[in-house]
Short mmCIF file of C-alpha atoms in Angstrom, two decimals:
data_model
loop_
_atom_site.label_atom_id
_atom_site.label_comp_id
_atom_site.label_asym_id
_atom_site.label_seq_id
_atom_site.Cartn_x
_atom_site.Cartn_y
_atom_site.Cartn_z
CA MET A 1 -28.01 -14.89 150.36
CA ARG A 2 -30.74 -12.55 146.82
CA GLY A 3 -31.34 -9.28 145.72
CA ALA A 4 -28.23 -9.51 143.75
CA ARG A 5 -28.98 -13.05 144.23
CA SER A 6 -32.00 -14.58 144.97
CA ALA A 7 -32.46 -16.28 148.23
CA LYS A 8 -28.81 -16.62 149.17
CA TRP A 9 -29.24 -19.37 152.28
CA VAL A 10 -26.74 -19.60 154.99
CA ALA A 11 -25.55 -22.66 156.28
CA MET A 12 -23.25 -21.67 159.10
CA ALA A 13 -24.58 -20.07 163.20
CA ALA A 14 -22.21 -17.11 161.32
CA VAL A 15 -22.71 -16.82 157.07
CA VAL A 16 -21.40 -17.22 154.06
CA ALA A 17 -21.89 -15.64 150.97
CA LEU A 18 -21.21 -12.68 148.23
CA GLY A 19 -17.71 -12.03 147.08
CA ALA A 20 -15.29 -10.50 144.85
CA THR A 21 -14.69 -7.24 144.72
CA ALA A 22 -17.03 -6.42 147.44
CA CYS A 23 -14.33 -4.88 150.19
CA GLY A 24 -15.74 -5.40 153.64
CA GLY A 25 -13.64 -3.92 156.45
CA GLY A 26 -12.10 -6.71 158.60
CA ASP A 27 -9.00 -8.04 160.14
CA GLY A 28 -6.51 -8.19 157.63
CA ASP A 29 -2.81 -9.33 157.43
CA SER A 30 -1.46 -10.41 160.51
CA LYS A 31 1.75 -8.75 161.81
CA GLY A 32 4.75 -9.20 159.95
CA ASP A 33 3.03 -10.42 156.81
CA SER A 34 4.36 -7.46 154.85
CA LYS A 35 8.10 -9.29 155.15
CA ALA A 36 6.62 -12.30 154.13
CA ALA A 37 7.84 -13.51 150.45
CA ILE A 38 4.75 -14.12 148.51
CA ASP A 39 4.15 -16.64 146.24
CA PRO A 40 1.72 -15.68 143.44
CA ASN A 41 0.84 -19.20 142.68
CA GLY A 42 0.44 -20.48 145.68
CA THR A 43 -3.11 -22.18 146.71
CA PHE A 44 -5.06 -22.18 149.82
CA THR A 45 -7.63 -24.19 151.66
CA VAL A 46 -11.00 -22.70 152.51
CA GLU A 47 -13.65 -24.33 154.91
CA SER A 48 -17.06 -25.25 152.97
CA GLY A 49 -19.67 -27.80 152.27
CA GLU A 50 -21.43 -29.82 149.27
CA PRO A 51 -23.07 -27.31 147.24
CA GLN A 52 -27.28 -28.58 147.08
CA ASN A 53 -27.49 -27.91 143.04
CA PRO A 54 -25.15 -28.75 140.33
CA LEU A 55 -23.02 -25.38 139.90
CA GLN A 56 -24.92 -23.20 137.46
CA PRO A 57 -25.52 -19.63 138.14
CA ALA A 58 -29.08 -19.76 138.06
CA ASN A 59 -29.11 -23.15 140.23
CA THR A 60 -27.30 -22.05 143.59
CA MET A 61 -29.62 -20.84 146.08
CA GLU A 62 -27.09 -21.58 149.31
CA SER A 63 -23.52 -20.45 150.40
CA TYR A 64 -21.71 -23.83 149.50
CA GLY A 65 -22.62 -23.75 146.06
CA SER A 66 -22.51 -19.28 145.65
CA ILE A 67 -18.95 -18.91 147.16
CA VAL A 68 -17.91 -21.03 144.45
CA ILE A 69 -20.02 -20.02 141.66
CA LYS A 70 -18.90 -16.63 142.69
CA SER A 71 -15.18 -17.55 142.18
CA LEU A 72 -16.22 -18.88 138.51
CA PHE A 73 -18.20 -16.14 137.15
CA THR A 74 -17.95 -12.39 136.88
CA GLY A 75 -21.09 -10.60 136.14
CA LEU A 76 -21.74 -6.86 134.89
CA VAL A 77 -22.09 -5.53 138.11
CA ASP A 78 -20.62 -5.52 141.79
CA TYR A 79 -20.66 -3.50 144.83
CA ASP A 80 -18.23 -1.80 146.75
CA SER A 81 -17.97 -1.52 150.72
CA ASP A 82 -20.35 1.10 150.73
CA GLY A 83 -22.95 -0.75 148.89
CA LYS A 84 -22.50 1.47 145.48
CA ILE A 85 -22.48 -0.12 142.25
CA VAL A 86 -18.95 -1.35 140.43
CA ASN A 87 -19.13 -2.16 136.80
CA MET A 88 -17.49 -5.47 136.24
CA ASN A 89 -17.92 -7.15 132.73
CA ALA A 90 -20.33 -4.30 132.27
CA GLU A 91 -18.49 -0.93 130.31
CA SER A 92 -22.15 0.72 131.22
CA VAL A 93 -25.67 0.00 132.18
CA ASP A 94 -27.77 3.02 131.21
CA THR A 95 -31.41 3.89 131.79
CA THR A 96 -33.53 6.96 131.30
CA ASP A 97 -36.78 5.77 132.33
CA SER A 98 -35.83 2.25 134.92
CA LYS A 99 -37.98 0.29 132.40
CA THR A 100 -35.44 -0.02 129.26
CA TYR A 101 -31.73 -0.61 130.21
CA THR A 102 -28.80 -0.61 127.39
CA VAL A 103 -25.38 -2.71 128.46
CA LYS A 104 -22.36 -2.05 127.08
CA LEU A 105 -19.82 -5.23 127.37
CA LYS A 106 -16.13 -4.57 127.96
CA ALA A 107 -14.30 -6.02 124.99
CA GLY A 108 -11.89 -8.97 124.92
CA TRP A 109 -13.14 -11.11 127.81
CA LYS A 110 -12.98 -14.44 127.22
CA PHE A 111 -14.84 -17.57 128.95
CA HIS A 112 -12.37 -20.33 130.19
CA ASP A 113 -12.40 -22.02 127.18
CA GLY A 114 -11.18 -19.15 124.97
CA THR A 115 -14.52 -18.18 123.56
CA PRO A 116 -15.53 -14.36 123.66
CA VAL A 117 -18.27 -13.31 125.90
CA THR A 118 -20.63 -11.45 124.05
CA ALA A 119 -24.28 -9.89 124.31
CA GLU A 120 -25.43 -13.11 123.31
CA SER A 121 -23.84 -14.97 126.17
CA TYR A 122 -26.02 -13.23 128.71
CA VAL A 123 -29.05 -13.14 126.83
CA LYS A 124 -29.16 -16.44 125.95
CA ALA A 125 -28.10 -17.73 129.54
CA TRP A 126 -31.24 -15.78 130.76
CA ASN A 127 -33.65 -17.14 128.67
CA TRP A 128 -32.20 -20.48 129.59
CA ALA A 129 -32.48 -20.05 133.12
CA ALA A 130 -35.74 -18.45 132.80
CA ASN A 131 -37.29 -21.13 131.23
CA PRO A 132 -38.94 -23.71 133.48
CA GLU A 133 -38.52 -26.88 131.82
CA ASN A 134 -34.68 -26.33 133.15
CA LYS A 135 -35.66 -26.44 136.68
CA GLN A 136 -33.35 -23.57 137.54
CA THR A 137 -34.06 -22.85 141.67
CA ASN A 138 -33.51 -19.15 140.79
CA SER A 139 -35.80 -18.54 137.54
CA PHE A 140 -38.03 -16.10 139.00
CA TRP A 141 -35.20 -13.72 139.04
CA PHE A 142 -35.69 -13.20 135.56
CA SER A 143 -39.64 -12.72 136.21
CA ASP A 144 -39.19 -8.56 136.31
CA ILE A 145 -38.12 -8.79 132.52
CA ALA A 146 -40.94 -8.47 129.77
CA GLY A 147 -42.13 -11.52 128.60
CA TYR A 148 -41.49 -13.65 131.64
CA ASP A 149 -45.16 -14.62 132.15
CA GLU A 150 -45.39 -16.39 128.47
CA VAL A 151 -42.04 -18.08 129.06
CA ALA A 152 -43.39 -19.11 132.86
CA PRO A 153 -46.64 -18.42 133.26
CA ALA A 154 -48.36 -19.20 136.26
CA SER A 155 -50.89 -22.07 134.79
CA GLY A 156 -51.26 -23.51 131.42
CA LYS A 157 -48.77 -23.80 128.51
CA PRO A 158 -45.85 -21.48 127.75
CA LYS A 159 -46.66 -19.47 124.74
CA ALA A 160 -42.69 -18.51 124.35
CA THR A 161 -39.42 -19.92 125.05
CA GLU A 162 -37.37 -16.61 125.44
CA LEU A 163 -38.23 -13.48 127.15
CA SER A 164 -38.89 -10.59 124.93
CA GLY A 165 -37.50 -8.11 126.88
CA LEU A 166 -33.86 -9.29 125.65
CA LYS A 167 -32.42 -8.15 122.79
CA VAL A 168 -29.18 -8.53 121.07
CA VAL A 169 -27.72 -5.22 119.37
CA ASP A 170 -24.29 -6.16 118.77
CA ASP A 171 -21.73 -8.62 120.11
CA ASN A 172 -21.26 -6.08 123.00
CA THR A 173 -24.29 -4.63 123.33
CA PHE A 174 -27.90 -5.74 124.79
CA THR A 175 -30.82 -4.11 126.14
CA ILE A 176 -33.39 -5.33 128.71
CA THR A 177 -37.16 -4.20 128.78
CA LEU A 178 -38.83 -4.88 131.93
CA THR A 179 -42.29 -5.20 132.27
CA LYS A 180 -42.58 -1.91 134.68
CA ALA A 181 -39.87 0.46 135.84
CA ILE A 182 -38.01 -0.65 138.73
CA PRO A 183 -35.85 2.07 140.09
CA TYR A 184 -33.23 -0.26 141.61
CA PHE A 185 -32.78 -3.24 139.08
CA VAL A 186 -29.31 -2.51 138.29
CA TYR A 187 -28.56 -3.71 141.84
CA LYS A 188 -30.33 -7.03 140.90
CA LEU A 189 -27.90 -7.60 138.06
CA GLY A 190 -25.13 -8.25 140.46
CA TYR A 191 -26.68 -11.67 141.73
CA GLU A 192 -24.56 -14.19 140.02
CA VAL A 193 -27.88 -15.61 138.74
CA PHE A 194 -26.98 -13.02 135.84
CA SER A 195 -23.99 -14.85 134.87
CA PRO A 196 -23.46 -15.30 130.69
CA LEU A 197 -22.66 -19.02 129.78
CA PRO A 198 -20.48 -19.91 127.33
CA GLU A 199 -22.03 -21.97 124.10
CA SER A 200 -20.52 -25.32 125.45
CA PHE A 201 -23.01 -25.07 128.14
CA PHE A 202 -25.99 -25.64 126.07
CA LYS A 203 -24.92 -28.50 124.48
CA ASP A 204 -25.08 -30.47 128.02
CA PRO A 205 -26.01 -28.30 130.91
CA LYS A 206 -25.89 -31.39 133.34
CA ALA A 207 -22.01 -31.73 132.39
CA ALA A 208 -21.56 -28.16 132.87
CA GLY A 209 -22.95 -28.36 136.20
CA GLU A 210 -20.56 -30.94 137.30
CA LYS A 211 -17.54 -29.20 135.44
CA PRO A 212 -18.70 -25.38 134.90
CA VAL A 213 -16.92 -23.15 132.65
CA GLY A 214 -16.99 -19.67 133.59
CA ASN A 215 -15.53 -16.15 132.93
CA GLY A 216 -14.27 -15.36 136.29
CA PRO A 217 -10.86 -14.77 138.10
CA TYR A 218 -10.87 -18.54 138.95
CA GLN A 219 -11.02 -21.66 136.36
CA PHE A 220 -12.40 -25.00 137.52
CA VAL A 221 -10.08 -28.07 138.27
CA SER A 222 -12.56 -31.02 139.82
CA TRP A 223 -15.14 -31.76 142.08
CA ASP A 224 -14.40 -34.49 144.34
CA HIS A 225 -18.18 -34.93 145.79
CA LYS A 226 -18.62 -34.20 149.67
CA LYS A 227 -14.94 -33.92 149.95
CA ALA A 228 -13.35 -30.57 147.98
CA ILE A 229 -14.10 -28.55 144.85
CA THR A 230 -10.70 -27.13 143.46
CA VAL A 231 -10.27 -24.01 141.35
CA LYS A 232 -7.05 -22.27 139.74
CA LYS A 233 -6.43 -18.91 138.69
CA PHE A 234 -7.64 -17.73 135.38
CA ALA A 235 -4.55 -16.24 133.56
CA GLY A 236 -6.66 -14.55 130.87
CA TYR A 237 -9.25 -12.65 133.45
CA LYS A 238 -9.91 -9.19 132.25
CA GLY A 239 -11.42 -7.95 135.82
CA SER A 240 -10.28 -5.72 138.19
CA ASN A 241 -10.10 -8.44 140.86
CA ALA A 242 -7.59 -10.70 139.36
CA ALA A 243 -6.64 -13.67 141.93
CA LYS A 244 -3.17 -12.68 143.89
CA ASN A 245 -2.63 -16.03 144.41
CA GLY A 246 -2.95 -19.20 142.07
CA GLY A 247 -5.77 -20.96 143.08
CA VAL A 248 -8.79 -22.40 146.11
CA VAL A 249 -9.46 -25.87 147.44
CA PHE A 250 -12.77 -25.52 149.26
CA LYS A 251 -12.38 -28.50 151.71
CA ASN A 252 -15.82 -30.46 152.81
CA TYR A 253 -16.45 -30.36 156.85
CA SER A 254 -19.24 -32.10 158.82
CA THR A 255 -18.58 -30.11 161.73
CA LEU A 256 -17.27 -26.01 162.31
CA GLU A 257 -15.50 -27.82 165.43
CA THR A 258 -13.22 -30.41 162.69
CA ALA A 259 -12.45 -27.44 160.57
CA TYR A 260 -11.20 -25.44 163.27
CA GLU A 261 -8.71 -28.01 164.83
CA ASP A 262 -7.54 -28.21 161.31
CA LEU A 263 -6.87 -24.73 161.19
CA LYS A 264 -4.88 -24.51 164.69
CA SER A 265 -2.95 -27.32 163.11
CA GLY A 266 -2.40 -25.84 159.62
CA ASN A 267 -4.40 -28.24 157.74
CA LEU A 268 -6.76 -25.50 156.69
CA ASP A 269 -5.81 -21.79 155.78
CA VAL A 270 -9.62 -20.19 155.93
CA ILE A 271 -12.27 -20.71 158.54
CA THR A 272 -15.52 -18.81 157.59
CA GLN A 273 -16.99 -19.56 160.85
CA VAL A 274 -15.92 -20.32 164.43
CA ALA A 275 -18.49 -23.03 166.29
CA PRO A 276 -20.06 -21.91 169.17
CA LYS A 277 -17.92 -24.09 171.49
CA ASP A 278 -14.76 -22.29 170.04
CA LEU A 279 -16.07 -18.54 170.17
CA PRO A 280 -14.42 -18.30 174.02
CA VAL A 281 -11.30 -19.07 172.89
CA TYR A 282 -10.59 -18.31 169.46
CA LYS A 283 -9.25 -14.74 169.48
CA GLN A 284 -6.74 -15.81 171.90
CA ASP A 285 -5.99 -18.98 169.71
CA LEU A 286 -5.10 -17.28 166.83
CA GLY A 287 -4.35 -13.65 167.91
CA ASP A 288 -3.91 -11.15 165.06
CA ARG A 289 -5.14 -13.90 163.02
CA ALA A 290 -8.92 -14.08 164.21
CA VAL A 291 -11.54 -12.21 162.42
CA ASP A 292 -14.59 -10.28 164.14
CA GLN A 293 -16.67 -8.19 161.97
CA ALA A 294 -20.11 -7.50 161.04
CA TYR A 295 -21.76 -8.01 157.72
CA SER A 296 -25.21 -7.97 156.01
CA ALA A 297 -27.21 -11.03 157.20
CA ILE A 298 -29.95 -12.39 159.37
CA GLN A 299 -30.71 -15.30 161.79
CA THR A 300 -34.62 -15.97 161.56
CA ILE A 301 -37.01 -18.64 162.44
CA ALA A 302 -39.53 -19.40 159.93
CA PRO A 303 -42.98 -21.45 160.24
CA ALA A 304 -44.22 -23.92 157.96
CA PHE A 305 -46.91 -22.32 156.77
CA TYR A 306 -47.95 -25.10 154.39
CA THR A 307 -48.36 -27.15 157.57
CA LYS A 308 -51.70 -28.00 159.48
CA GLN A 309 -50.33 -26.43 162.54
CA TRP A 310 -49.25 -22.99 161.30
CA LYS A 311 -52.00 -22.92 158.02
CA ASP A 312 -53.93 -20.50 159.82
CA ILE A 313 -52.60 -19.48 162.73
CA ASN A 314 -53.20 -16.22 164.02
CA PRO A 315 -50.20 -13.65 163.96
CA LYS A 316 -50.54 -13.29 167.42
CA VAL A 317 -49.33 -16.70 168.30
CA LEU A 318 -46.06 -15.89 166.57
CA GLN A 319 -45.51 -12.97 168.22
CA GLY A 320 -45.95 -14.64 171.80
CA LEU A 321 -43.53 -17.13 170.46
CA SER A 322 -41.13 -14.25 169.60
CA MET A 323 -41.26 -12.19 173.04
CA ALA A 324 -40.71 -15.84 174.88
CA ILE A 325 -37.20 -15.67 173.29
CA ASP A 326 -34.42 -14.03 175.41
CA ARG A 327 -32.32 -12.84 172.63
CA ASP A 328 -29.94 -10.68 174.97
CA THR A 329 -28.93 -13.83 176.98
CA ILE A 330 -28.52 -15.87 174.23
CA THR A 331 -26.31 -13.76 172.32
CA LYS A 332 -24.53 -12.89 175.25
CA THR A 333 -23.60 -16.48 176.59
CA VAL A 334 -24.06 -19.04 173.69
CA LEU A 335 -22.84 -16.79 171.50
CA GLN A 336 -20.24 -15.18 173.09
CA GLY A 337 -21.50 -11.83 172.29
CA THR A 338 -20.83 -12.41 168.63
CA ARG A 339 -24.24 -11.60 167.55
CA GLU A 340 -26.88 -8.81 167.63
CA PRO A 341 -30.41 -9.47 169.06
CA ALA A 342 -32.44 -7.99 165.70
CA THR A 343 -34.86 -5.71 165.89
CA GLY A 344 -36.52 -6.00 162.43
CA TRP A 345 -36.24 -8.46 159.03
CA VAL A 346 -33.68 -6.33 157.34
CA ALA A 347 -30.08 -6.89 157.94
CA LYS A 348 -27.74 -4.18 159.25
CA GLY A 349 -25.53 -2.24 156.20
CA VAL A 350 -28.03 -2.21 153.58
CA LEU A 351 -29.99 0.32 151.74
CA GLY A 352 -33.07 0.99 153.95
CA TYR A 353 -32.09 -0.62 157.10
CA GLN A 354 -33.95 0.94 159.81
CA ALA A 355 -33.56 0.41 163.79
CA ASP A 356 -36.48 -1.04 165.83
CA ALA A 357 -38.79 -1.76 162.79
CA ALA A 358 -40.32 -4.73 164.62
CA GLY A 359 -41.56 -2.73 167.60
CA ASP A 360 -42.22 -4.86 171.04
CA VAL A 361 -42.12 -8.11 169.20
CA THR A 362 -38.46 -9.02 169.49
CA LYS A 363 -38.37 -7.45 172.86
CA TYR A 364 -38.20 -10.30 175.72
CA ASP A 365 -41.45 -10.26 178.06
CA PRO A 366 -42.59 -13.66 179.22
CA THR A 367 -45.80 -12.44 180.76
CA LYS A 368 -46.85 -10.42 177.42
CA ALA A 369 -45.66 -13.95 175.34
CA LYS A 370 -47.98 -16.35 177.15
CA ALA A 371 -50.77 -13.61 176.99
CA LEU A 372 -50.38 -13.36 173.18
CA ILE A 373 -50.34 -17.20 172.63
CA LYS A 374 -53.37 -17.18 174.51
CA GLU A 375 -55.19 -14.52 172.64
CA GLY A 376 -54.38 -16.22 169.83
CA GLY A 377 -55.79 -19.48 170.52
CA GLY A 378 -52.65 -21.32 171.56
CA VAL A 379 -50.02 -23.16 169.50
CA PRO A 380 -51.69 -26.13 167.91
CA GLY A 381 -50.71 -29.27 170.08
CA ASN A 382 -48.74 -27.17 172.22
CA ALA A 383 -45.50 -27.97 170.98
CA ILE A 384 -43.14 -26.78 168.40
CA THR A 385 -40.22 -28.37 166.80
CA ILE A 386 -36.92 -26.19 165.24
CA GLN A 387 -35.46 -27.74 162.30
CA TYR A 388 -31.41 -27.22 161.79
CA ASN A 389 -28.49 -28.10 160.16
CA THR A 390 -26.07 -30.08 162.37
CA ASP A 391 -23.19 -28.84 160.36
CA GLY A 392 -23.35 -24.90 160.74
CA GLY A 393 -22.68 -24.71 164.21
CA HIS A 394 -26.42 -24.22 165.48
CA LYS A 395 -27.44 -26.88 167.85
CA GLU A 396 -26.45 -25.34 170.93
CA TRP A 397 -28.23 -21.49 169.81
CA VAL A 398 -31.37 -23.56 168.76
CA GLU A 399 -31.60 -25.50 172.32
CA ALA A 400 -31.42 -22.01 174.07
CA VAL A 401 -34.16 -20.53 171.81
CA CYS A 402 -36.18 -23.85 172.69
CA ASN A 403 -35.52 -23.57 176.35
CA SER A 404 -36.52 -19.82 176.50
CA ILE A 405 -39.70 -20.69 174.92
CA THR A 406 -40.59 -23.47 177.15
CA ASN A 407 -39.59 -21.94 180.45
CA ALA A 408 -41.33 -18.57 179.34
CA THR A 409 -44.71 -20.13 177.92
CA GLY A 410 -44.87 -23.85 178.93
CA VAL A 411 -44.96 -24.51 174.96
CA LYS A 412 -43.14 -27.33 174.52
CA CYS A 413 -40.24 -27.07 172.06
CA SER A 414 -37.68 -29.49 170.66
CA THR A 415 -35.24 -29.40 168.32
CA ASP A 416 -35.25 -31.28 164.56
CA PRO A 417 -31.40 -31.90 163.25
CA LYS A 418 -30.88 -32.83 159.84
CA ALA A 419 -27.20 -34.42 158.92
CA ASP A 420 -25.97 -31.46 157.05
CA PHE A 421 -27.01 -28.27 155.28
CA GLN A 422 -28.09 -30.45 151.87
CA ALA A 423 -30.43 -32.31 153.81
CA ASP A 424 -31.98 -29.25 155.88
CA LEU A 425 -32.64 -27.63 152.23
CA LYS A 426 -34.19 -30.88 150.47
CA ALA A 427 -36.35 -31.10 153.30
CA ARG A 428 -37.49 -27.37 152.91
CA ASP A 429 -37.44 -27.61 149.27
CA ALA A 430 -40.17 -30.79 149.72
CA LYS A 431 -42.18 -29.25 152.22
CA GLU A 432 -41.18 -31.52 154.91
CA VAL A 433 -40.86 -29.49 157.64
CA LYS A 434 -42.91 -30.40 160.71
CA SER A 435 -42.81 -27.26 162.12
CA LEU A 436 -40.39 -24.30 162.02
CA TYR A 437 -37.32 -24.16 161.08
CA ARG A 438 -33.75 -21.89 161.04
CA SER A 439 -33.74 -19.47 157.97
CA GLY A 440 -30.67 -17.20 157.57
CA TRP A 441 -30.30 -14.84 154.93
CA VAL A 442 -27.58 -12.98 153.60
CA LEU A 443 -27.88 -10.03 151.27
CA ASP A 444 -27.71 -10.53 147.48
CA PHE A 445 -27.57 -6.82 146.94
CA PRO A 446 -27.45 -4.16 149.31
CA MET A 447 -31.03 -2.85 149.59
CA ASN A 448 -34.10 -3.65 151.78
CA ALA A 449 -36.27 -5.29 149.08
CA ASN A 450 -33.82 -8.09 148.96
CA PHE A 451 -35.05 -9.03 152.68
CA ILE A 452 -38.50 -8.36 152.03
CA ARG A 453 -39.65 -8.97 148.40
CA ASP A 454 -37.33 -12.12 147.58
CA LEU A 455 -38.31 -13.90 151.13
CA PHE A 456 -41.80 -12.66 151.81
CA GLY A 457 -43.38 -12.26 148.14
CA SER A 458 -45.92 -14.98 147.55
CA LYS A 459 -44.07 -15.87 144.25
CA SER A 460 -40.30 -15.60 145.45
CA ASP A 461 -37.68 -18.14 145.04
CA GLY A 462 -36.29 -17.51 148.30
CA ASN A 463 -40.28 -17.70 150.14
CA GLN A 464 -39.71 -21.50 151.51
CA SER A 465 -42.03 -21.13 154.01
CA GLY A 466 -45.49 -20.78 151.92
CA PHE A 467 -46.00 -17.16 153.45
CA SER A 468 -48.31 -15.47 151.26
CA ASN A 469 -50.51 -12.14 151.96
CA LYS A 470 -52.33 -10.39 149.52
CA THR A 471 -51.57 -6.89 151.24
CA ILE A 472 -47.95 -7.70 151.49
CA ASP A 473 -47.77 -8.73 147.74
CA ASP A 474 -49.56 -5.61 146.45
CA GLU A 475 -47.35 -3.56 148.64
CA ILE A 476 -44.27 -4.82 147.40
CA ALA A 477 -45.48 -4.35 143.69
CA ALA A 478 -46.15 -0.72 144.84
CA ALA A 479 -42.62 -0.65 146.13
CA ASP A 480 -41.08 -1.76 143.14
CA SER A 481 -42.92 0.58 140.67
CA ALA A 482 -41.58 3.85 142.76
CA THR A 483 -40.33 6.50 140.66
CA THR A 484 -37.02 6.80 142.63
CA LEU A 485 -34.30 4.29 144.58
CA ASP A 486 -34.97 6.63 147.57
CA ASP A 487 -38.84 6.38 147.07
CA SER A 488 -38.74 2.62 146.29
CA VAL A 489 -36.47 2.24 149.77
CA ALA A 490 -38.89 4.28 151.61
CA LYS A 491 -41.71 1.90 150.72
CA TYR A 492 -40.54 -1.45 151.31
CA GLN A 493 -39.70 0.52 154.61
CA ALA A 494 -42.87 1.05 155.44
CA ILE A 495 -43.88 -2.50 154.51
CA GLU A 496 -41.45 -3.53 157.13
CA LYS A 497 -42.80 -2.05 159.97
CA GLN A 498 -46.10 -3.60 158.87
CA LEU A 499 -44.74 -7.11 159.37
CA PRO A 500 -45.15 -7.67 162.91
CA ASN A 501 -48.86 -7.46 161.99
CA TYR A 502 -48.61 -10.68 159.79
CA MET A 503 -44.81 -12.30 161.24
CA PRO A 504 -43.94 -14.28 157.80
CA SER A 505 -40.76 -15.23 160.56
CA ILE A 506 -39.36 -14.63 163.83
CA PRO A 507 -36.10 -12.35 163.88
CA LEU A 508 -33.36 -13.44 166.15
CA TRP A 509 -29.94 -11.74 165.80
CA TYR A 510 -27.74 -10.09 162.95
CA TYR A 511 -24.87 -11.86 161.81
CA LYS A 512 -20.99 -10.97 162.35
CA VAL A 513 -17.91 -13.08 160.76
CA ASN A 514 -16.29 -14.72 163.24
CA ALA A 515 -13.66 -16.69 161.32
CA GLY A 516 -9.92 -16.94 161.49
CA TYR A 517 -7.03 -18.10 158.60
CA SER A 518 -3.66 -19.84 159.17
CA GLU A 519 0.04 -18.57 159.20
CA LYS A 520 0.47 -19.60 155.57
CA VAL A 521 -1.45 -16.88 154.55
CA SER A 522 -2.18 -12.95 154.53
CA GLY A 523 -4.59 -10.18 153.01
CA VAL A 524 -7.59 -12.53 154.31
CA LYS A 525 -10.56 -10.11 154.33
CA PHE A 526 -14.12 -10.84 154.23
CA ALA A 527 -17.10 -8.81 152.22
CA GLN A 528 -20.49 -7.30 153.06
CA ASP A 529 -21.83 -10.67 152.70
CA GLY A 530 -19.38 -12.38 155.04
CA ASP A 531 -17.76 -14.51 152.55
CA PRO A 532 -13.97 -14.30 152.37
CA ILE A 533 -12.42 -12.13 149.56
CA LEU A 534 -11.02 -15.06 147.50
CA THR A 535 -8.58 -13.18 144.87
CA GLY A 536 -6.99 -11.07 147.91
CA VAL A 537 -5.83 -13.68 149.61
CA GLN A 538 -1.91 -14.12 149.43
CA VAL A 539 0.09 -17.50 149.98
CA LYS A 540 3.45 -16.94 151.75
CA LYS A 541 6.21 -19.09 150.64
#
């Protein structure tokens, strides 16, 4: 949300994310579904919103675009419900030194236009995405590969247009050479930024972003902007997660409340998140069709460190603001027990999660909160705002957080609502956030590095706040250079325990999927990233 997916921003008060084969637990078929006749060509609708960018795999860093990309493209690997690697388009990904990887593809895979998926389809796609001229939001995901600094130098003109670390061996084999050994690199390959692209893409990338041609379980049909995106089952799909339905319509909604009313009336089949207003009643309304399931995502508040207010702030001020938030009360009342107060920066369910990594800074203590803010020199202007998107069900809890901070410390706190998730993201991208912003993150790959390196590394795509610290950057580099996966995980755990000293963001709570589905569908399950597993949904006749 990116580990396997660079910065995957969560739109909802409860997120959306990864998908296809990751078999998360969750409420399955409603009673009696096993007796219902199934239409293998039946289509269903899913609540969604307008993607921020064109539908190009390396240009998607938010949940509305990600769920569509994931349906259209299948990469080399994915993950099972335990976070273990599952080969998809890859027959194998082998390495002896964690620096050079040999990828062999499964034969016979085709793109939706009938052309073959080859080693060149991957190498050419990655080179294109890494090239700064193509302005892909996730280009930094290729920075581990040898030659990236020549293609996308931090300063000066590029010295190359292709990554020297990528080599095509034959139609079904290519090699990846990294600048240094990274023991968890294969985990990153599950992120959709590493998808292949057909030759037709390069003839007109802009057009391809409007009408993408992928190699996944679904084939693109249409995009009626700000209304709906439609995909259909790809009959020639070779993957293990072939669709059990005929297709999906991703319907845009301006509010979750409207989507929920449509679900109850039978005009929507799957809602990915119930609005706070409806949380007290949705289980009673939906019965066996209500979903209540944990997944790997976290809600935080991030300061815009590039602003005058936060540029040289003493971390004690942010520690104080964090301790002024009564997470227990807000999650139990406003969020109806559907969230769990966070005790660190890494979401539950991923390698390296550790309880209480943040120490005292996430514990509610008004007296200490006021003292820390005073010791840190106070909040500049003694006032803050929290930016959020109004289409994601955030209004109630953001107001509650503001009230908690003001009541505990006297710091004036007000909300800064944006009309929708697109407007929220655009303000972040343009560095127009006035003070703080709501920052939800869902796993891209199931390891703690995804919640630390990809959010707090100075050059990471997911770092939208402007946080930068040389010590943290150096320790991230050391964690990436660890000799084994276990060592890397442990080093990232050590970094997380130091984050209270820097406060790159304020952890709030861990997400849960609080969703539901209509009587028209069965087999509705949600993955570890919080997304519905589209291919497993069955439509009743």
